[in-house]
XYZ file of C-alpha atoms in Angstrom:
601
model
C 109.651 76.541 101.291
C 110.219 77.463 105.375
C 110.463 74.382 107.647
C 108.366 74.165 111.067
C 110.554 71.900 113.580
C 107.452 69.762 116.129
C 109.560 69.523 119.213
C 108.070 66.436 120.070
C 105.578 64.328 118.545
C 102.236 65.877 117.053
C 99.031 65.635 119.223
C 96.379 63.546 118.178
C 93.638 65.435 116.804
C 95.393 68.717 116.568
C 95.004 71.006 113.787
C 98.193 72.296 114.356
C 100.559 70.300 111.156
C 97.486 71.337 109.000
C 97.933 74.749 110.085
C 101.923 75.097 109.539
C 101.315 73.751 105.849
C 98.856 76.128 105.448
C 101.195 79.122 106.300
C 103.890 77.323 103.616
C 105.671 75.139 106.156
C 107.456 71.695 105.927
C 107.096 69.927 108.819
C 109.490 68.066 110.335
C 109.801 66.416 114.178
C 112.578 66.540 116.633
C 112.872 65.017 119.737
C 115.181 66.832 121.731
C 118.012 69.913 121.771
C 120.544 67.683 119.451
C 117.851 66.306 116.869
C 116.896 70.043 116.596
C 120.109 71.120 116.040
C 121.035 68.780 113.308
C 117.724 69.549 111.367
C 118.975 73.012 111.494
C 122.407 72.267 110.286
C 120.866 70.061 107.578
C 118.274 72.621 106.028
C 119.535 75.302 103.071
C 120.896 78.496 104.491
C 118.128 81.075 103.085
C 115.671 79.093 105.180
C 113.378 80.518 107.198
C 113.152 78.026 110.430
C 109.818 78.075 113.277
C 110.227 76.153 116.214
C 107.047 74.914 117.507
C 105.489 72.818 120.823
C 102.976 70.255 119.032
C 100.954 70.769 122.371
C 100.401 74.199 120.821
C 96.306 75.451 121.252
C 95.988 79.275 119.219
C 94.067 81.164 116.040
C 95.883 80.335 113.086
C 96.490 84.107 112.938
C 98.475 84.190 116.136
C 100.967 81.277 114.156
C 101.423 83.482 111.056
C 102.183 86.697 112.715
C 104.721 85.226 114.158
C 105.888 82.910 112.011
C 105.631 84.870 108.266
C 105.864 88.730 108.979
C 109.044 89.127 107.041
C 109.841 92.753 108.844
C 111.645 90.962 111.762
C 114.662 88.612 112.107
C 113.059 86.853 114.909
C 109.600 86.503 116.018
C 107.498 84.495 118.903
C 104.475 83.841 120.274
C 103.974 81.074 123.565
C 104.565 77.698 121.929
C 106.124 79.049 118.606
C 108.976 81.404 117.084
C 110.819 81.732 114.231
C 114.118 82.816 112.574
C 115.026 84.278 109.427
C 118.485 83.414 107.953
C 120.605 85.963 109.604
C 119.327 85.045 113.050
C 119.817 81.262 112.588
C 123.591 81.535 113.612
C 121.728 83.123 117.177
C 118.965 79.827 117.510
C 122.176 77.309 116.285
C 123.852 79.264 119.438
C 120.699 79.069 121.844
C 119.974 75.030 120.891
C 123.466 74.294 121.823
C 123.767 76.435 125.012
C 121.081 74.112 126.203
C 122.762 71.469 128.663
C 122.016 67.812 129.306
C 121.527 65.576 131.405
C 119.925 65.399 135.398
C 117.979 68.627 136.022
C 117.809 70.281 132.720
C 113.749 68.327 132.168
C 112.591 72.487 132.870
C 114.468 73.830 130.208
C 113.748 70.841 127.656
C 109.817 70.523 128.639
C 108.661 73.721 126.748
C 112.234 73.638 124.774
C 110.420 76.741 122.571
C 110.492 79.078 125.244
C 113.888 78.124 126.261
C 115.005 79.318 123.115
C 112.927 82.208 122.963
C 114.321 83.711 126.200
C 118.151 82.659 124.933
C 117.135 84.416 121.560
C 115.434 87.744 123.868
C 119.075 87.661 125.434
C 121.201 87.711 122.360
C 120.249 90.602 121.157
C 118.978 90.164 117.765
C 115.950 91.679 117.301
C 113.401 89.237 118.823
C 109.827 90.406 117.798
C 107.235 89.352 120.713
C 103.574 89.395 119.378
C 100.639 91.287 120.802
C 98.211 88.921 120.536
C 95.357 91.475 121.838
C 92.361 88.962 121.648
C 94.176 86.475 119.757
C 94.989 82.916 121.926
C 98.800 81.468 121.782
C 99.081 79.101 124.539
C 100.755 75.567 125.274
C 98.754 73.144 126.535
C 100.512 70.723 128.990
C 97.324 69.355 130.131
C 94.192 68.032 128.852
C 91.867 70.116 130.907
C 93.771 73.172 129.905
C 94.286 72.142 126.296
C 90.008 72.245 126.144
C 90.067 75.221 128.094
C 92.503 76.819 125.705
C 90.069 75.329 122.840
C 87.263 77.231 124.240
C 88.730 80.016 124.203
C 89.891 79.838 120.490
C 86.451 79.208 119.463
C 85.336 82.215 121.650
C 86.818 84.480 119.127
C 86.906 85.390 115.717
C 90.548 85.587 114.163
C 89.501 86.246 110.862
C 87.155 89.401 112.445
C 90.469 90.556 114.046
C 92.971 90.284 111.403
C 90.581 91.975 109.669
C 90.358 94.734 111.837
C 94.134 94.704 112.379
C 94.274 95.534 108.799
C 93.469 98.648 109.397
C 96.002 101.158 109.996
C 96.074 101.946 113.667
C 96.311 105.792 113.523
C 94.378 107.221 110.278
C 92.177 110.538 109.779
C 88.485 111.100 110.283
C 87.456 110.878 106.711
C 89.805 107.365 106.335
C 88.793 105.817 109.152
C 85.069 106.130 108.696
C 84.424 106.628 105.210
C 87.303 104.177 103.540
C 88.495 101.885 105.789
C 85.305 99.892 106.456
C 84.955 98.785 103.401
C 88.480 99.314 101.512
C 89.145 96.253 104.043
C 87.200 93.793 102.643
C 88.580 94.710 99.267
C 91.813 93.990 100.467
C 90.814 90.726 101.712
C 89.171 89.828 98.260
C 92.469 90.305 96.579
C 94.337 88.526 99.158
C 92.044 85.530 98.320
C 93.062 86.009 94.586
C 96.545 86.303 94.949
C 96.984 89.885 94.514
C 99.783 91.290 96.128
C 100.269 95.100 97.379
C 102.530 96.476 94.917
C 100.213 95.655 92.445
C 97.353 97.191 94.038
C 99.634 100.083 94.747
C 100.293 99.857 90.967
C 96.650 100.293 90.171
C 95.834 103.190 92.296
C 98.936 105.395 90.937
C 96.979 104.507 87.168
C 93.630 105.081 88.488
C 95.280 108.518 89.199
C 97.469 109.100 86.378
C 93.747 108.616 84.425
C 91.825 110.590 86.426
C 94.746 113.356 85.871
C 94.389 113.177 82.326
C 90.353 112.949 82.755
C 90.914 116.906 84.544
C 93.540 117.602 81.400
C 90.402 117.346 79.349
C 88.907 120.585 80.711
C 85.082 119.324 80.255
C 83.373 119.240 82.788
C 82.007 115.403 82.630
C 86.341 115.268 82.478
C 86.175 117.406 86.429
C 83.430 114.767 87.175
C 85.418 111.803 86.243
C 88.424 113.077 87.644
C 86.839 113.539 90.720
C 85.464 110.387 91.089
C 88.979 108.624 89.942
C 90.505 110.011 92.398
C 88.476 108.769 95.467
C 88.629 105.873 93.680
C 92.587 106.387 93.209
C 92.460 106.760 97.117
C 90.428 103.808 97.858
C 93.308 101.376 96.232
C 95.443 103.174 98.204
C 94.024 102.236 101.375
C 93.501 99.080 100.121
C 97.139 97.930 99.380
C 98.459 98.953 103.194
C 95.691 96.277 104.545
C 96.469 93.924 102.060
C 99.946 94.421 103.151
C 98.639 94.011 106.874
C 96.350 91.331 106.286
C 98.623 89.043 104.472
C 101.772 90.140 106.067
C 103.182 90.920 102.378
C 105.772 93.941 103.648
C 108.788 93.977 101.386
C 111.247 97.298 100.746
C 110.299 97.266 96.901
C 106.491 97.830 98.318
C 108.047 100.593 101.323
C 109.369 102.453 98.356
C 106.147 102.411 96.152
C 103.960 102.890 98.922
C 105.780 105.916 100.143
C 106.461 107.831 96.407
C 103.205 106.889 94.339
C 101.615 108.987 96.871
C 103.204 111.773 96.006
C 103.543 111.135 92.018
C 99.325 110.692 91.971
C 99.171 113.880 93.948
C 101.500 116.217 91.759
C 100.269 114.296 88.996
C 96.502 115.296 89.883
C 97.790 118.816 90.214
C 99.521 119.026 86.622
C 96.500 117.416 84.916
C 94.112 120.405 86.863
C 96.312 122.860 85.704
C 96.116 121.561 82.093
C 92.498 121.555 81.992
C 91.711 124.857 83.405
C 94.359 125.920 80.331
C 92.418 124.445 78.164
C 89.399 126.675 79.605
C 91.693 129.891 79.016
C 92.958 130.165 82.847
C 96.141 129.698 83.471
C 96.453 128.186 87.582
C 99.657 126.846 87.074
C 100.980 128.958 89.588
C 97.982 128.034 91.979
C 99.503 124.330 91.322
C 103.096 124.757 91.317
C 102.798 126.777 94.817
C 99.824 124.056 96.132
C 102.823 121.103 95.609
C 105.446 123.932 97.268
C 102.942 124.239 100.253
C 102.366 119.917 100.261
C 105.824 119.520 100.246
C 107.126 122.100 102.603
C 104.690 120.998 105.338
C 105.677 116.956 104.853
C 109.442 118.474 105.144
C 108.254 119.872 108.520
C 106.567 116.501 109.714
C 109.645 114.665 108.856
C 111.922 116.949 110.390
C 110.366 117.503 113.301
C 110.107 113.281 113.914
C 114.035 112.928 112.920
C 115.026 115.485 115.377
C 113.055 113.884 118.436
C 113.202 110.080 117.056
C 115.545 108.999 119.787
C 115.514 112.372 122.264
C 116.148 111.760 125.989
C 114.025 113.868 128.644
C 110.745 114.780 127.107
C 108.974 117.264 129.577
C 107.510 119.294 127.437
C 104.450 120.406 129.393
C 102.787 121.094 125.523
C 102.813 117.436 124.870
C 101.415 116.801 128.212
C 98.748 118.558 127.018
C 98.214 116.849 124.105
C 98.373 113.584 125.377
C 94.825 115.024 128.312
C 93.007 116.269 124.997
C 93.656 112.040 123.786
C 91.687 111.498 126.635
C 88.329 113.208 124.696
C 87.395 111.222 122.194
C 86.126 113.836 119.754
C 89.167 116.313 120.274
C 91.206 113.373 118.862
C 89.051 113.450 115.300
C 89.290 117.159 115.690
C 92.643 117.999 115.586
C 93.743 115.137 113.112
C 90.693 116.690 110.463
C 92.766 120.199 111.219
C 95.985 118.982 109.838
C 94.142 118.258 106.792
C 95.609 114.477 105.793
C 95.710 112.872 102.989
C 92.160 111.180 103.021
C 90.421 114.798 103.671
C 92.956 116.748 101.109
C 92.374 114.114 98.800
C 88.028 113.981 99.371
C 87.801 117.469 98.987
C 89.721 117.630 95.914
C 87.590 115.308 94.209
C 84.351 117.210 95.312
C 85.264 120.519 94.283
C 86.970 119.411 91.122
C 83.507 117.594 89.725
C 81.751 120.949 91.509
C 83.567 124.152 90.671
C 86.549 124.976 88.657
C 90.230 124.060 89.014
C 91.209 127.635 90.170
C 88.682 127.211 93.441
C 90.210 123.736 93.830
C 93.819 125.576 94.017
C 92.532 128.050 96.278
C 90.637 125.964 98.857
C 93.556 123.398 99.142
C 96.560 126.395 99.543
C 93.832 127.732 102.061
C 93.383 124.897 103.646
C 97.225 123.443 103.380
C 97.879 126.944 104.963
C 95.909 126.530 107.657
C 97.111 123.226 108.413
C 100.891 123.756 108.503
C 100.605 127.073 110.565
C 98.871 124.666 112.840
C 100.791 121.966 113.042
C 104.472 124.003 112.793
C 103.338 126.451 115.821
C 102.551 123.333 118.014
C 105.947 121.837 117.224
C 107.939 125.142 118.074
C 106.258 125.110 121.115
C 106.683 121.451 121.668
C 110.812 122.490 121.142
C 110.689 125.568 123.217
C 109.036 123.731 126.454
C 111.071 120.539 126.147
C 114.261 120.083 127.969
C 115.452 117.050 125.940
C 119.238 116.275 124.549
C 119.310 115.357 120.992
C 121.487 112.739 119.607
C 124.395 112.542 116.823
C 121.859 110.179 114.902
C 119.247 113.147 114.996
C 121.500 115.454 113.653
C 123.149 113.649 111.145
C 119.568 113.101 110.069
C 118.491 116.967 109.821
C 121.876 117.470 108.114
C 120.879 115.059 105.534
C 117.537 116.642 105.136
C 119.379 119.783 104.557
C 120.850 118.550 101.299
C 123.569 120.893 101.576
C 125.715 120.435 98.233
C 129.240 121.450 97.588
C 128.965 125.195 97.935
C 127.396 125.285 101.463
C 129.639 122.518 102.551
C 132.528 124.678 101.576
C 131.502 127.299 103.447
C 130.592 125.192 106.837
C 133.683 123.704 106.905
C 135.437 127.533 107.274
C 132.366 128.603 109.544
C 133.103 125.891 111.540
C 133.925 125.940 115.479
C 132.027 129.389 115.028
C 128.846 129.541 116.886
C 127.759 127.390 119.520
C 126.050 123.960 118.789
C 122.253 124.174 120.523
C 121.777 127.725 120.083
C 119.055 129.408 117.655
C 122.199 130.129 115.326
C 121.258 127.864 112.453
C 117.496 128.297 112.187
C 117.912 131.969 112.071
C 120.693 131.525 109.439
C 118.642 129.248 107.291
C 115.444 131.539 107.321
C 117.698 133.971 105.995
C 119.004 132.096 103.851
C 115.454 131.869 102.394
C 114.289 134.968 103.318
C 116.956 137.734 101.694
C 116.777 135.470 98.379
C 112.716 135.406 98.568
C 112.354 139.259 99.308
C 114.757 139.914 97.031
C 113.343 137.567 93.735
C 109.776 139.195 94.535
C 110.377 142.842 95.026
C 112.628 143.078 92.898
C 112.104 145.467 89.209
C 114.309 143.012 87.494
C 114.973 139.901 89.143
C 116.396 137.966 86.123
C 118.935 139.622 86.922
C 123.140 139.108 87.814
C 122.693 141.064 91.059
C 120.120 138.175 91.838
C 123.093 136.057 91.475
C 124.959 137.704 93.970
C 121.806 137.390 96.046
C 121.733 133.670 95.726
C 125.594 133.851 96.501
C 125.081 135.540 99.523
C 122.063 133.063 100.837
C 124.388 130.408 100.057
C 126.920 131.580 102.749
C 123.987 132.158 104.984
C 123.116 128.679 104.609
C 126.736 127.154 104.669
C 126.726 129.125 108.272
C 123.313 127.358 109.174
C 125.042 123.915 108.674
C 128.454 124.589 110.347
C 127.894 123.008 113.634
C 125.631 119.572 114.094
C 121.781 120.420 114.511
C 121.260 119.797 117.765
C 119.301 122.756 118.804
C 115.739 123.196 119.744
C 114.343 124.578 116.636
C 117.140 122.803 114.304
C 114.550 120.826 112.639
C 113.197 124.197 111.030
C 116.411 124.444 108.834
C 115.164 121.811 106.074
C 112.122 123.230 105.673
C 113.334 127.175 105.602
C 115.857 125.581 102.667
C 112.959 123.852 101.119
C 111.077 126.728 101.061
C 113.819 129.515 99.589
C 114.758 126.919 96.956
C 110.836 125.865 95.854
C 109.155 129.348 96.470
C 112.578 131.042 94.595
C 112.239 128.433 91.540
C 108.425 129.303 91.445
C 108.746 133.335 91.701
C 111.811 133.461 88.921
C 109.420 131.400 86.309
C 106.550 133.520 87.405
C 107.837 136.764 86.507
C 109.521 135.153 83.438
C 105.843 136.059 81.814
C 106.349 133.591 79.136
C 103.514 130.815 78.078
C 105.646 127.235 79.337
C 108.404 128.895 82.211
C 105.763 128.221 85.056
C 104.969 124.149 83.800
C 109.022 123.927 83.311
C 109.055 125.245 87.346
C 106.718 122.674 88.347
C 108.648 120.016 86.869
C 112.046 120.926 87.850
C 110.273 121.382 91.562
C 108.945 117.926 91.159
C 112.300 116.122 90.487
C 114.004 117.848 93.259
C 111.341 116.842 96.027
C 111.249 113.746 94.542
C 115.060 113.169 95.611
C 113.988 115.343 98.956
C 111.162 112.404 100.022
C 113.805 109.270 98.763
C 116.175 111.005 101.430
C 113.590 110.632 104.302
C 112.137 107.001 103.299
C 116.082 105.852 102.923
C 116.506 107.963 106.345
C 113.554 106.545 107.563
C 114.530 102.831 106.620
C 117.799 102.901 108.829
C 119.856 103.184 105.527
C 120.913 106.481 105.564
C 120.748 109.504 102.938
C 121.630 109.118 99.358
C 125.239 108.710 98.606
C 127.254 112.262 98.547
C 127.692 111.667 94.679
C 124.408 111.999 93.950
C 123.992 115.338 96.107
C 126.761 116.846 94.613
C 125.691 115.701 91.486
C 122.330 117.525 91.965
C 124.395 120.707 93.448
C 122.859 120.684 96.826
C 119.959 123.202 97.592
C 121.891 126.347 97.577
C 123.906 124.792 94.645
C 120.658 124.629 92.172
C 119.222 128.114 93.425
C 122.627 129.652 91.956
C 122.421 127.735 88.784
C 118.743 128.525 88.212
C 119.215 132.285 89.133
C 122.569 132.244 86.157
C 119.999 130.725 83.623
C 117.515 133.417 84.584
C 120.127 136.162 84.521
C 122.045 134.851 81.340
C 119.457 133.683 78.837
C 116.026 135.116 77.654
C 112.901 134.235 79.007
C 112.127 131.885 76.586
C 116.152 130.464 76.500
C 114.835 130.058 80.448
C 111.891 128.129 80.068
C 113.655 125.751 77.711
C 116.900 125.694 80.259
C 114.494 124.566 83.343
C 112.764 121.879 80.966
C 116.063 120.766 80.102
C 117.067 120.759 84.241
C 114.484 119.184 85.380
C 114.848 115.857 82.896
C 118.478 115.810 83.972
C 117.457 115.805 87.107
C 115.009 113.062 87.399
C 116.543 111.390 85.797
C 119.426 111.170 87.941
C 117.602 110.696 90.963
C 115.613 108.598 89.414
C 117.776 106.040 88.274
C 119.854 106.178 91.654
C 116.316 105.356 93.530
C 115.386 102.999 91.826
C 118.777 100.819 91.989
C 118.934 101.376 95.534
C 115.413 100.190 96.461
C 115.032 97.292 94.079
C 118.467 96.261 94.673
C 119.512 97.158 98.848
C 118.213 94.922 101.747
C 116.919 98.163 103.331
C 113.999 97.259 105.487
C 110.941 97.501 104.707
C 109.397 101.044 105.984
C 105.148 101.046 106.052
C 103.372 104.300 107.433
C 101.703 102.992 110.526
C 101.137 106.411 112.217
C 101.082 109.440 110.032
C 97.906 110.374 107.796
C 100.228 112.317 105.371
């Protein structure tokens, strides 16, 4: 139970102590500054506390966004804020800087924006509420207490929480083919007490099914699938609003949210590649290299965002650009369609799996993906080339940690280092290649199963270890995860390829599966202010460069079939690992809770 603190007696008539019990408040009164400091000082420490004017007019909605979204510390709206428990030492601090006594009626009159302005000034995270439409007003008055009534009635706050549901930036196909509806669902299991993580829940099984419906290789199994997985993606619009609506944000659901995207996805990929097996065609290249092409370009998005999260100076004159083509409407639908998102990928997977055959799935979505991240990646070198901006210690640690350099290429940085000069184009060209001599090499090769392939690898290790010598702070910096991604996926994916044995290319796509599982963990714990995994676990896991060299020795040393068993065997160890450590660290850590409110991946 949270407490609500009336500053005063209530207001006959007012719906207001109805209101606070309905959001899950006690209600208590307190006269002035002391009485409200010794309710504080009486209540339980993991309290949340709200401080509210009784002469308080506003939608209901307006009170619980700023009394019950548990993403901030602190909170307020005119006439009402809140603490969690680690700001109540700040409102303890602001009630008793409050003096007494002959001249002090202005700061005691509306005491809850007194404390709102002393909480604003102390620094701990004070969340002020956009209202929009939404009314929030004291009432000193009664004239402007049935004006402010008026205007309550005058709108809707059930219409606009609905609406506010709704993810502010989504694509084309999301916006107008999901969301109005997929809201409405959310609100129904709001009503019935369902909370996100278990709608979350239900859309990775609605996938998982509709993966084993394309496993089937029939094609009323395609047509299922198909229809599954809109279905799949429908729950997963539907637990971000139910998030929204019922401000029910915690970092278990951040960490669900953010991975079951992915596991449906790969999963949906696996269970195509199985059925068109059972058909007598084997895609499972087509798959492995669609999930090498999904990944790589979310490597890019998140790169790209870390490097400029907190850069100074944007005048990039391509962003200018961007920000006149906002201007026209359709341009806006346009270019977000382009990048293919997830509500388009996912549509047009589920249509041309119930219409055609998994290989023309494959092919239109590596087309497509293509497409997309040539796109998107030449507007964001541009973006770097045109911008004169200074990039911060926090960027870079980030792009190192996106890196996952393990203990080979930090070896070599650390005698590269003070070589080079930190900005330049040094460590992009280093990292591509890094990826490049290795990839060249594993695909032109007669033999590449091979012990000179090891000395390949070797060699793109110390081209990689020179990529991470200095901190990241170039222009293009942010291109060194993804060239890494890339020569470690695309190497893993040629190696099994030209194994030519029935089982090397499904051990490849799960091995590639656990290690960009541990590569999207590192941006959601990045993401969440919590930093990357501990070290252990990236030495553990050998670092990029580190598992290219062991997977090039198992190609080189044992048989193709010794091979395919050796990357089966890898890739359990793996997830394992990563695995475990993930799951401690979200179920466990306070890390913040971290919802996509902007990108349509």
């Amino acid at each position: 139970m949270s407490t609500a603190i009336l500053t005063g007696p209530p207001v006959a008539g007012s719906p207001l102590e109805a209101d606070l019990r309905t959001l899950g408040f006690d209600v208590r009164t307190a006269n002035d500054p002391a009485s409200v400091a010794e309710l504080i000082a009486g209540l339980p420490a993991q309290q949340r506390i709200a401080v509210v004017d009784p002469r308080f007019v506003g939608h209901l909605h307006a009170l619980r966004l700023a009394l019950t979204d548990p993403r901030f510390p602190a909170a307020a709206v005119p006439g009402a804020l809140t603490v969690q428990p680690e700001a109540r030492p700040a409102l303890t601090r602001a009630v008793g800087r409050i003096p007494v006594g002959a001249g002090t009626a202005h700061l005691t009159d509306v005491l809850t924006e007194t404390l709102t302005e002393s909480l604003d000034h102390d620094a701990v995270g004070l969340h002020r509420v956009e209202l929009g439409s939404l009314v929030a007003t004291v009432a000193l008055t009664p004239a402007r207490r049935e004006e402010a009534r008026e205007a309550v009635a005058a709108v809707d706050d059930e219409a606009v929480r609905l609406r506010t549901a709704v993810k502010s930036r989504d694509g084309f196909f999301t916006t107008f083919g999901i969301s109005p509806y997929s809201r409405y669902l959310a609100r129904w299991c709001a009503r019935r007490g369902l909370t996100p993580n278990q709608v979350t829940t239900a859309s990775l099984l609605t996938a998982l099914i509709a993966a084993g419906c394309a496993a089937t290789g029939t094609r009323g199994g395609f047509v299922a699938a198909g229809l599954l997985l809109l279905f799949s993606f429908v729950l997963d619009c539907t637990d971000g609003q139910l998030a929204r609506y019922s401000l029910q944000y915690s970092t278990l659901g951040a960490w669900l949210d953010a991975t079951f995207d992915r596991a449906k996805e790969y999963a949906y990929y696996a269970g195509l590649a199985l059925g068109a097996a059972r058909g007598g065609d084997d895609v499972w290249a087509l798959a492995l290299g669609a999930m090498v092409l999904q990944t790589c370009r979310h490597v890019v998005d998140f790169s790209f965002n870390e490097a400029n999260h907190d850069a100074t100076a944007n005048t990039s004159p391509t962003a200018a650009l961007s920000d006149k083509l906002d201007s026209v409407g359709w341009t806006v639908w346009v270019r977000r369609m382009i990048v293919l998102p997830i509500g388009e990928r996912w549509a047009m997977i589920a249509v041309l799996t119930a219409l055609t055959t998994p290989r023309i799935v494959f092919y239109a979505l590596l087309i497509g993906c293509a497409l997309a991240a040539c796109y998107t990646t030449a507007g964001r070198v541009l973006r770097s080339l045109t911008r004169r901006a200074r990039r911060t210690d926090r960027a870079a640690q980030a792009l190192a940690d996106l890196a996952d350099s393990g203990p080979v290429a930090e070896l070599i940085a650390r005698g590269a280092r003070g070589r080079g000069r930190a900005g330049s184009y040094l460590a992009p060209v280093m990292a591509f290649l890094s990826a490049a001599v290795l990839l060249i090499w594993v695909s032109f090769e007669d033999d590449p199963s091979s012990w000179l392939t090891v000395g390949v690898a070797a060699a793109s290790a110390l081209l990689a270890g020179a990529a991470v010598s200095r901190p990241l702070k170039g222009a293009l910096d942010w291109l060194v995860p993804p060239f890494f991604r890339a020569g470690e996926y695309v190497t893993i994916l040629v190696l099994a390829a030209r194994a030519d044995v029935p089982g090397a290319l499904p051990a490849a796509f799960g091995l590639v599966a656990a290690v960009a599982y541990h590569h999207y963990d590192t941006v959601y714990r990045i993401r969440g202010g919590t930093g990357a995994p501990p070290r252990w676990l990236v030495r553990a896991t050998g670092g990029a460069e580190g598992r290219i060299l062991v997977v090039t020795v198992l190609a080189a040393a044992l048989s193709p079939s010794g091979f395919t068993i050796a990357l089966t065997a890898l890739a359990v160890v793996l997830a394992l690992l990563v695995l475990a450590e993930s799951i401690r660290f979200w179920v466990s850590s306070q890390a913040p809770a971290v919802h996509d409110e902007g990108e349509p991946a």
